[in-house]
Amino acid sequence: IAEVMQRAGCPVPADMQQLVDRMRQRREQSKASEHKWDDLPKVLMVAEKPSVCKLIAEHLSRGRMRWRKGQSRAVQTYEFVAWFAPAQMKCKVVVTSTIGHVFGLDFGCNKVPDIADLYWDQCKKTIEESTSKNRIVEHLQELAGECEFLALWLDCDKEGENICFEVLSLCEGIAPDNVYRAHFSALTEPEIKYAFNNLGRPDKYLAQAVDARQELDLKIGCTFTRLMTRTFLNSALEKFRLREQRCLSYGPCQTPTLWFCVERHKEIEGFRKREVHRPKATVLIQEWPVELAWAEKETFDAARARGVEGRIGAVQHATLKDWTSTD
């Protein structure tokens, strides 16, 4: 309003001019504070999910982080200044995340004369479709180009360790000695701060174990899927009337699990109702009635249950050999 009045040649009231001057001064101070820490070393911290990224930034900055724009709209990036123990000084910390695995696995040569040849095929890493669509690779590479240190905050399991090395492969400009791994078991503030102050190193053997499992899943799953499709598809179409079915899929994990589901379904279908007998007896201990249960708990044999109760009923006195308190 003050600028419009000045352009129109109208005098600006003194109190309004003072307010405008204060706003301009604050804006200049804000711009100066933004560039105050530009000379500090930078630490890139990468989490596995955007929600975890935000929690880490909030806990370590006490809510005083600044959001910044990045290459990807699917993940957020936060900045703050904190003491970084490996550097033994204050650093500018940049926190962002992936959206799960960066790379997938595929065959080097998918078309082979014999499906058994896939077992000897050299697999290759490919960028996941969601990763490519959301520009995660470009996002991480841009941030890594600004930073001297890398702290990996991926989930603390084998899959998380594997994603650590996927992220590491995109951060080639950061020296190996400046790469650290955070180990945490919860997203509470004490746990996050302890992990930040006690950083370790990523474990390549855990990551390689996941690589091996992925290759086995791919080769076993694809070869058995193709074999089952060639062998049983026509029979399946005829028996189950699946007109649009083009593939019979085999999963190294899912198919054995399906077997348990089928067996359980058979048990349920074949279940027949049977009476269960649980012999019990009530005795007086110091004039207090106490109900005793049978050591074998229950039986389907009605005659046996009646026999046990009959023998108990014929006894007038019993000896208490042992007891335990549950209080």
Coordinates of C-alpha atoms in Angstrom, one line a residue:
I1 CA 0.0 0.0 0.0
A2 CA 2.9 2.4 0.9
E3 CA 4.5 1.8 -2.5
V4 CA 1.3 2.4 -4.4
M5 CA 0.8 5.6 -2.4
Q6 CA 4.4 6.7 -3.2
R7 CA 3.9 6.0 -6.9
A8 CA 0.7 8.0 -6.9
G9 CA 2.5 10.9 -5.3
C10 CA 0.6 10.7 -2.1
P11 CA 2.3 11.3 1.3
V12 CA 2.7 8.1 3.4
P13 CA 1.7 8.4 7.0
A14 CA 4.7 8.3 9.4
D15 CA 3.4 5.3 11.4
M16 CA 2.8 3.3 8.1
Q17 CA 6.3 4.2 6.9
Q18 CA 7.8 3.0 10.2
L19 CA 6.0 -0.3 9.8
V20 CA 7.3 -0.7 6.2
D21 CA 10.8 0.1 7.3
R22 CA 10.7 -2.5 10.0
M23 CA 9.4 -5.2 7.6
R24 CA 12.2 -4.4 5.1
Q25 CA 14.8 -4.6 7.9
R26 CA 13.5 -8.0 9.0
R27 CA 13.5 -9.2 5.4
E28 CA 17.2 -8.2 5.0
Q29 CA 18.1 -9.9 8.3
S30 CA 16.3 -13.1 7.1
K31 CA 18.2 -13.1 3.9
A32 CA 21.5 -12.6 5.8
S33 CA 20.8 -15.4 8.2
E34 CA 20.0 -17.8 5.3
H35 CA 23.5 -17.4 4.0
K36 CA 25.2 -17.2 7.4
W37 CA 26.1 -20.9 7.5
D38 CA 27.0 -21.4 3.8
D39 CA 30.7 -21.8 4.5
L40 CA 30.1 -24.8 6.9
P41 CA 30.7 -28.4 5.8
K42 CA 27.5 -30.1 4.7
V43 CA 26.2 -33.5 5.8
L44 CA 23.6 -35.3 3.7
M45 CA 21.4 -37.6 5.7
V46 CA 19.1 -40.0 3.8
A47 CA 16.1 -41.8 5.3
E48 CA 14.0 -44.6 3.7
K49 CA 10.6 -42.7 3.8
P50 CA 9.6 -39.0 3.8
S51 CA 7.8 -39.4 7.2
V52 CA 11.0 -40.7 8.8
C53 CA 13.0 -37.9 7.2
K54 CA 10.7 -35.3 8.8
L55 CA 10.8 -36.9 12.2
I56 CA 14.6 -37.0 12.1
A57 CA 14.9 -33.4 11.1
E58 CA 12.4 -32.3 13.8
H59 CA 14.1 -34.2 16.6
L60 CA 17.7 -33.2 15.7
S61 CA 16.8 -29.5 15.0
R62 CA 14.3 -29.2 17.8
G63 CA 11.8 -28.1 15.2
R64 CA 14.0 -25.3 13.8
M65 CA 14.7 -26.8 10.4
R66 CA 14.2 -25.0 7.1
W67 CA 12.5 -26.6 4.1
R68 CA 14.2 -26.3 0.7
K69 CA 13.1 -27.2 -2.8
G70 CA 14.7 -30.3 -4.5
Q71 CA 14.6 -32.2 -7.8
S72 CA 11.8 -34.5 -6.6
R73 CA 8.4 -33.6 -5.5
A74 CA 7.8 -37.0 -3.9
V75 CA 10.3 -36.4 -1.0
Q76 CA 11.1 -33.4 1.2
T77 CA 14.4 -31.8 2.0
Y78 CA 15.1 -30.1 5.3
E79 CA 18.2 -28.1 6.5
F80 CA 19.5 -27.1 9.9
V81 CA 22.8 -26.5 11.7
A82 CA 24.1 -29.0 14.3
W83 CA 27.2 -30.3 15.8
F84 CA 28.4 -33.3 13.8
A85 CA 30.7 -35.6 15.8
P86 CA 32.7 -37.2 13.0
A87 CA 33.7 -33.7 11.7
Q88 CA 34.2 -32.3 15.3
M89 CA 32.5 -29.1 14.4
K90 CA 29.2 -27.6 13.5
C91 CA 27.9 -28.6 10.1
K92 CA 24.9 -27.7 7.8
V93 CA 22.8 -30.9 7.9
V94 CA 20.6 -31.7 4.8
V95 CA 18.0 -34.4 5.5
T96 CA 16.0 -36.1 2.7
S97 CA 14.8 -39.6 1.8
T98 CA 14.1 -42.2 -0.8
I99 CA 10.8 -44.0 -1.4
G100 CA 12.1 -47.5 -0.8
H101 CA 14.4 -49.4 -3.1
V102 CA 16.1 -47.2 -5.7
F103 CA 17.1 -50.1 -8.0
G104 CA 15.4 -53.3 -9.1
L105 CA 16.9 -56.4 -10.7
D106 CA 16.4 -57.8 -14.2
F107 CA 18.0 -60.3 -16.6
G108 CA 20.8 -59.2 -18.8
C109 CA 19.3 -61.2 -21.7
N110 CA 15.7 -62.0 -21.2
K111 CA 15.2 -64.0 -24.4
V112 CA 16.9 -67.4 -24.3
P113 CA 16.3 -70.6 -26.3
D114 CA 15.9 -72.7 -23.1
I115 CA 14.4 -71.2 -19.9
A116 CA 17.0 -73.1 -17.9
D117 CA 19.7 -70.8 -19.4
L118 CA 18.3 -68.0 -17.2
Y119 CA 20.0 -69.5 -14.2
W120 CA 23.4 -68.6 -15.7
D121 CA 22.3 -65.2 -17.0
Q122 CA 24.1 -62.1 -15.6
C123 CA 21.5 -60.0 -13.8
K124 CA 21.7 -56.2 -13.9
K125 CA 20.4 -53.4 -11.7
T126 CA 17.7 -51.2 -13.2
I127 CA 16.1 -48.1 -11.8
E128 CA 12.7 -48.7 -10.4
E129 CA 9.8 -47.2 -12.3
S130 CA 8.6 -45.2 -9.3
T131 CA 12.1 -44.0 -8.6
S132 CA 12.5 -42.8 -12.2
K133 CA 9.1 -41.2 -12.3
N134 CA 9.7 -39.2 -9.1
R135 CA 13.3 -38.2 -10.1
I136 CA 14.8 -39.7 -6.9
V137 CA 18.2 -40.4 -8.6
E138 CA 18.6 -36.8 -9.8
H139 CA 17.5 -35.5 -6.4
L140 CA 20.0 -37.5 -4.5
Q141 CA 22.9 -36.8 -6.9
E142 CA 22.2 -33.1 -6.7
L143 CA 22.3 -33.0 -2.9
A144 CA 25.3 -35.3 -2.7
G145 CA 27.2 -32.9 -5.0
E146 CA 26.9 -30.2 -2.4
C147 CA 27.9 -32.3 0.7
E148 CA 31.2 -33.6 2.2
F149 CA 29.6 -36.2 4.5
L150 CA 26.9 -38.8 4.1
A151 CA 24.9 -40.3 7.0
L152 CA 22.6 -43.2 6.0
W153 CA 19.3 -43.4 8.0
L154 CA 17.7 -46.3 6.2
D155 CA 15.7 -48.9 8.2
C156 CA 17.9 -51.1 10.3
D157 CA 17.3 -54.4 8.6
K158 CA 18.8 -56.3 5.6
E159 CA 16.6 -54.5 3.1
G160 CA 17.6 -51.1 4.6
E161 CA 21.3 -52.0 4.5
N162 CA 20.9 -52.9 0.8
I163 CA 19.2 -49.5 0.1
C164 CA 22.2 -47.9 1.9
F165 CA 24.5 -49.1 -0.8
E166 CA 22.0 -48.2 -3.5
V167 CA 22.1 -44.6 -2.2
L168 CA 25.9 -44.8 -1.8
S169 CA 26.3 -45.7 -5.4
L170 CA 24.7 -42.4 -6.4
C171 CA 26.9 -40.3 -4.1
E172 CA 30.2 -40.9 -5.8
G173 CA 31.6 -37.5 -4.9
I174 CA 31.6 -38.2 -1.2
A175 CA 34.8 -39.9 0.2
P176 CA 34.3 -43.5 1.6
D177 CA 35.8 -42.4 4.9
N178 CA 33.1 -39.8 5.2
V179 CA 30.2 -42.3 4.9
Y180 CA 28.4 -43.2 8.1
R181 CA 25.4 -45.4 9.2
A182 CA 22.9 -44.6 11.9
H183 CA 21.6 -47.5 13.9
F184 CA 18.2 -47.0 15.7
S185 CA 15.3 -49.1 16.8
A186 CA 12.7 -46.4 17.3
L187 CA 11.8 -43.0 16.1
T188 CA 11.7 -41.4 19.5
E189 CA 13.8 -38.3 20.2
P190 CA 16.3 -39.9 22.6
E191 CA 16.8 -42.8 20.2
I192 CA 17.4 -40.6 17.2
K193 CA 19.8 -38.3 19.1
Y194 CA 21.7 -41.3 20.4
A195 CA 22.1 -42.7 16.9
F196 CA 23.2 -39.3 15.5
N197 CA 25.9 -39.0 18.2
N198 CA 27.1 -42.7 17.8
L199 CA 27.2 -43.2 14.0
G200 CA 28.7 -46.5 12.7
R201 CA 29.5 -47.8 9.2
P202 CA 27.3 -49.5 6.7
D203 CA 27.6 -53.4 6.5
K204 CA 28.3 -54.5 2.9
Y205 CA 27.8 -58.2 3.7
L206 CA 24.2 -57.7 4.8
A207 CA 23.6 -55.7 1.6
Q208 CA 25.2 -58.5 -0.5
A209 CA 22.9 -61.1 1.2
V210 CA 19.9 -59.1 -0.1
D211 CA 21.5 -59.0 -3.6
A212 CA 21.8 -62.8 -3.5
R213 CA 18.3 -63.3 -2.3
Q214 CA 16.9 -60.9 -5.0
E215 CA 18.8 -62.8 -7.7
L216 CA 17.5 -66.2 -6.4
D217 CA 13.9 -64.9 -6.3
L218 CA 14.2 -63.5 -9.8
K219 CA 15.7 -66.6 -11.4
I220 CA 13.6 -69.1 -9.6
G221 CA 10.4 -67.1 -9.9
C222 CA 10.8 -66.4 -13.7
T223 CA 11.9 -69.9 -14.7
F224 CA 9.2 -71.7 -12.8
T225 CA 6.6 -69.2 -14.0
R226 CA 7.5 -69.8 -17.6
L227 CA 7.7 -73.6 -17.0
M228 CA 4.3 -73.7 -15.3
T229 CA 2.8 -71.5 -18.0
R230 CA 4.0 -73.7 -20.8
T231 CA 3.1 -76.9 -19.1
F232 CA -0.2 -76.2 -17.3
L233 CA -1.8 -73.1 -18.8
N234 CA -4.1 -75.0 -21.2
S235 CA -5.2 -77.4 -18.5
A236 CA -5.9 -74.5 -16.1
L237 CA -7.9 -72.6 -18.7
E238 CA -10.0 -75.7 -19.3
K239 CA -10.5 -76.7 -15.7
F240 CA -11.0 -73.3 -14.1
R241 CA -12.5 -71.5 -17.2
L242 CA -10.0 -68.6 -17.0
R243 CA -10.5 -67.1 -20.4
E244 CA -8.2 -64.1 -20.0
Q245 CA -5.4 -65.9 -18.1
R246 CA -2.1 -65.7 -19.9
C247 CA 0.4 -66.7 -17.2
L248 CA 0.7 -69.0 -14.2
S249 CA 2.9 -67.2 -11.7
Y250 CA 5.2 -68.8 -9.3
G251 CA 6.7 -66.9 -6.3
P252 CA 9.5 -68.4 -4.2
C253 CA 7.9 -67.0 -1.1
Q254 CA 4.2 -66.7 -2.0
T255 CA 3.7 -70.2 -3.5
P256 CA 4.9 -72.2 -0.3
T257 CA 2.7 -69.8 1.7
L258 CA -0.2 -70.6 -0.6
W259 CA 0.3 -74.3 0.2
F260 CA -0.3 -73.6 3.9
C261 CA -3.4 -71.7 3.1
V262 CA -4.7 -74.6 1.0
E263 CA -3.9 -77.2 3.6
R264 CA -5.7 -75.0 6.3
H265 CA -8.7 -74.7 4.0
K266 CA -8.8 -78.5 3.6
E267 CA -8.7 -78.9 7.4
I268 CA -11.6 -76.5 7.8
E269 CA -13.6 -78.2 5.1
G270 CA -12.9 -81.6 6.6
F271 CA -13.7 -80.6 10.2
R272 CA -16.3 -82.7 12.0
K273 CA -17.8 -81.6 15.3
R274 CA -16.7 -83.8 18.2
E275 CA -17.5 -83.5 21.9
V276 CA -14.6 -82.7 24.2
H277 CA -14.6 -84.0 27.8
R278 CA -12.7 -82.2 30.6
P279 CA -12.9 -84.2 33.9
K280 CA -12.9 -81.9 36.9
A281 CA -13.1 -82.3 40.7
T282 CA -13.8 -80.0 43.6
V283 CA -12.0 -80.7 46.9
L284 CA -12.1 -79.0 50.3
I285 CA -8.7 -77.6 51.5
Q286 CA -9.0 -76.2 55.0
E287 CA -12.8 -75.9 54.4
W288 CA -12.2 -73.9 51.2
P289 CA -13.6 -75.4 47.9
V290 CA -10.9 -75.7 45.3
E291 CA -11.5 -76.9 41.7
L292 CA -8.9 -79.2 40.3
A293 CA -8.3 -79.8 36.6
W294 CA -7.1 -83.0 35.0
A295 CA -3.4 -83.2 34.1
E296 CA -4.2 -84.3 30.6
K297 CA -6.7 -81.4 30.3
E298 CA -9.2 -83.0 27.9
T299 CA -10.1 -86.1 25.9
F300 CA -12.5 -87.1 23.0
D301 CA -13.1 -90.4 24.8
A302 CA -16.3 -90.1 26.8
A303 CA -15.9 -93.5 28.5
R304 CA -12.4 -92.5 29.7
A305 CA -13.6 -89.2 31.1
R306 CA -16.5 -90.9 33.0
G307 CA -14.0 -93.5 34.3
V308 CA -11.7 -90.7 35.6
E309 CA -14.5 -88.9 37.3
G310 CA -15.8 -92.1 38.8
R311 CA -12.5 -93.0 40.4
I312 CA -12.2 -89.5 41.8
G313 CA -15.7 -89.6 43.2
A314 CA -15.0 -92.9 45.0
V315 CA -12.1 -91.3 47.0
Q316 CA -12.9 -89.6 50.3
H317 CA -9.5 -88.2 51.2
A318 CA -6.4 -87.1 49.2
T319 CA -2.8 -85.9 50.1
L320 CA -1.6 -82.5 48.9
K321 CA 2.0 -83.1 47.7
D322 CA 2.9 -79.7 46.3
W323 CA 1.5 -76.3 45.5
T324 CA 2.5 -73.0 43.9
S325 CA 1.2 -69.5 44.4
T326 CA 0.2 -67.3 41.4
D327 CA -0.1 -64.1 43.4

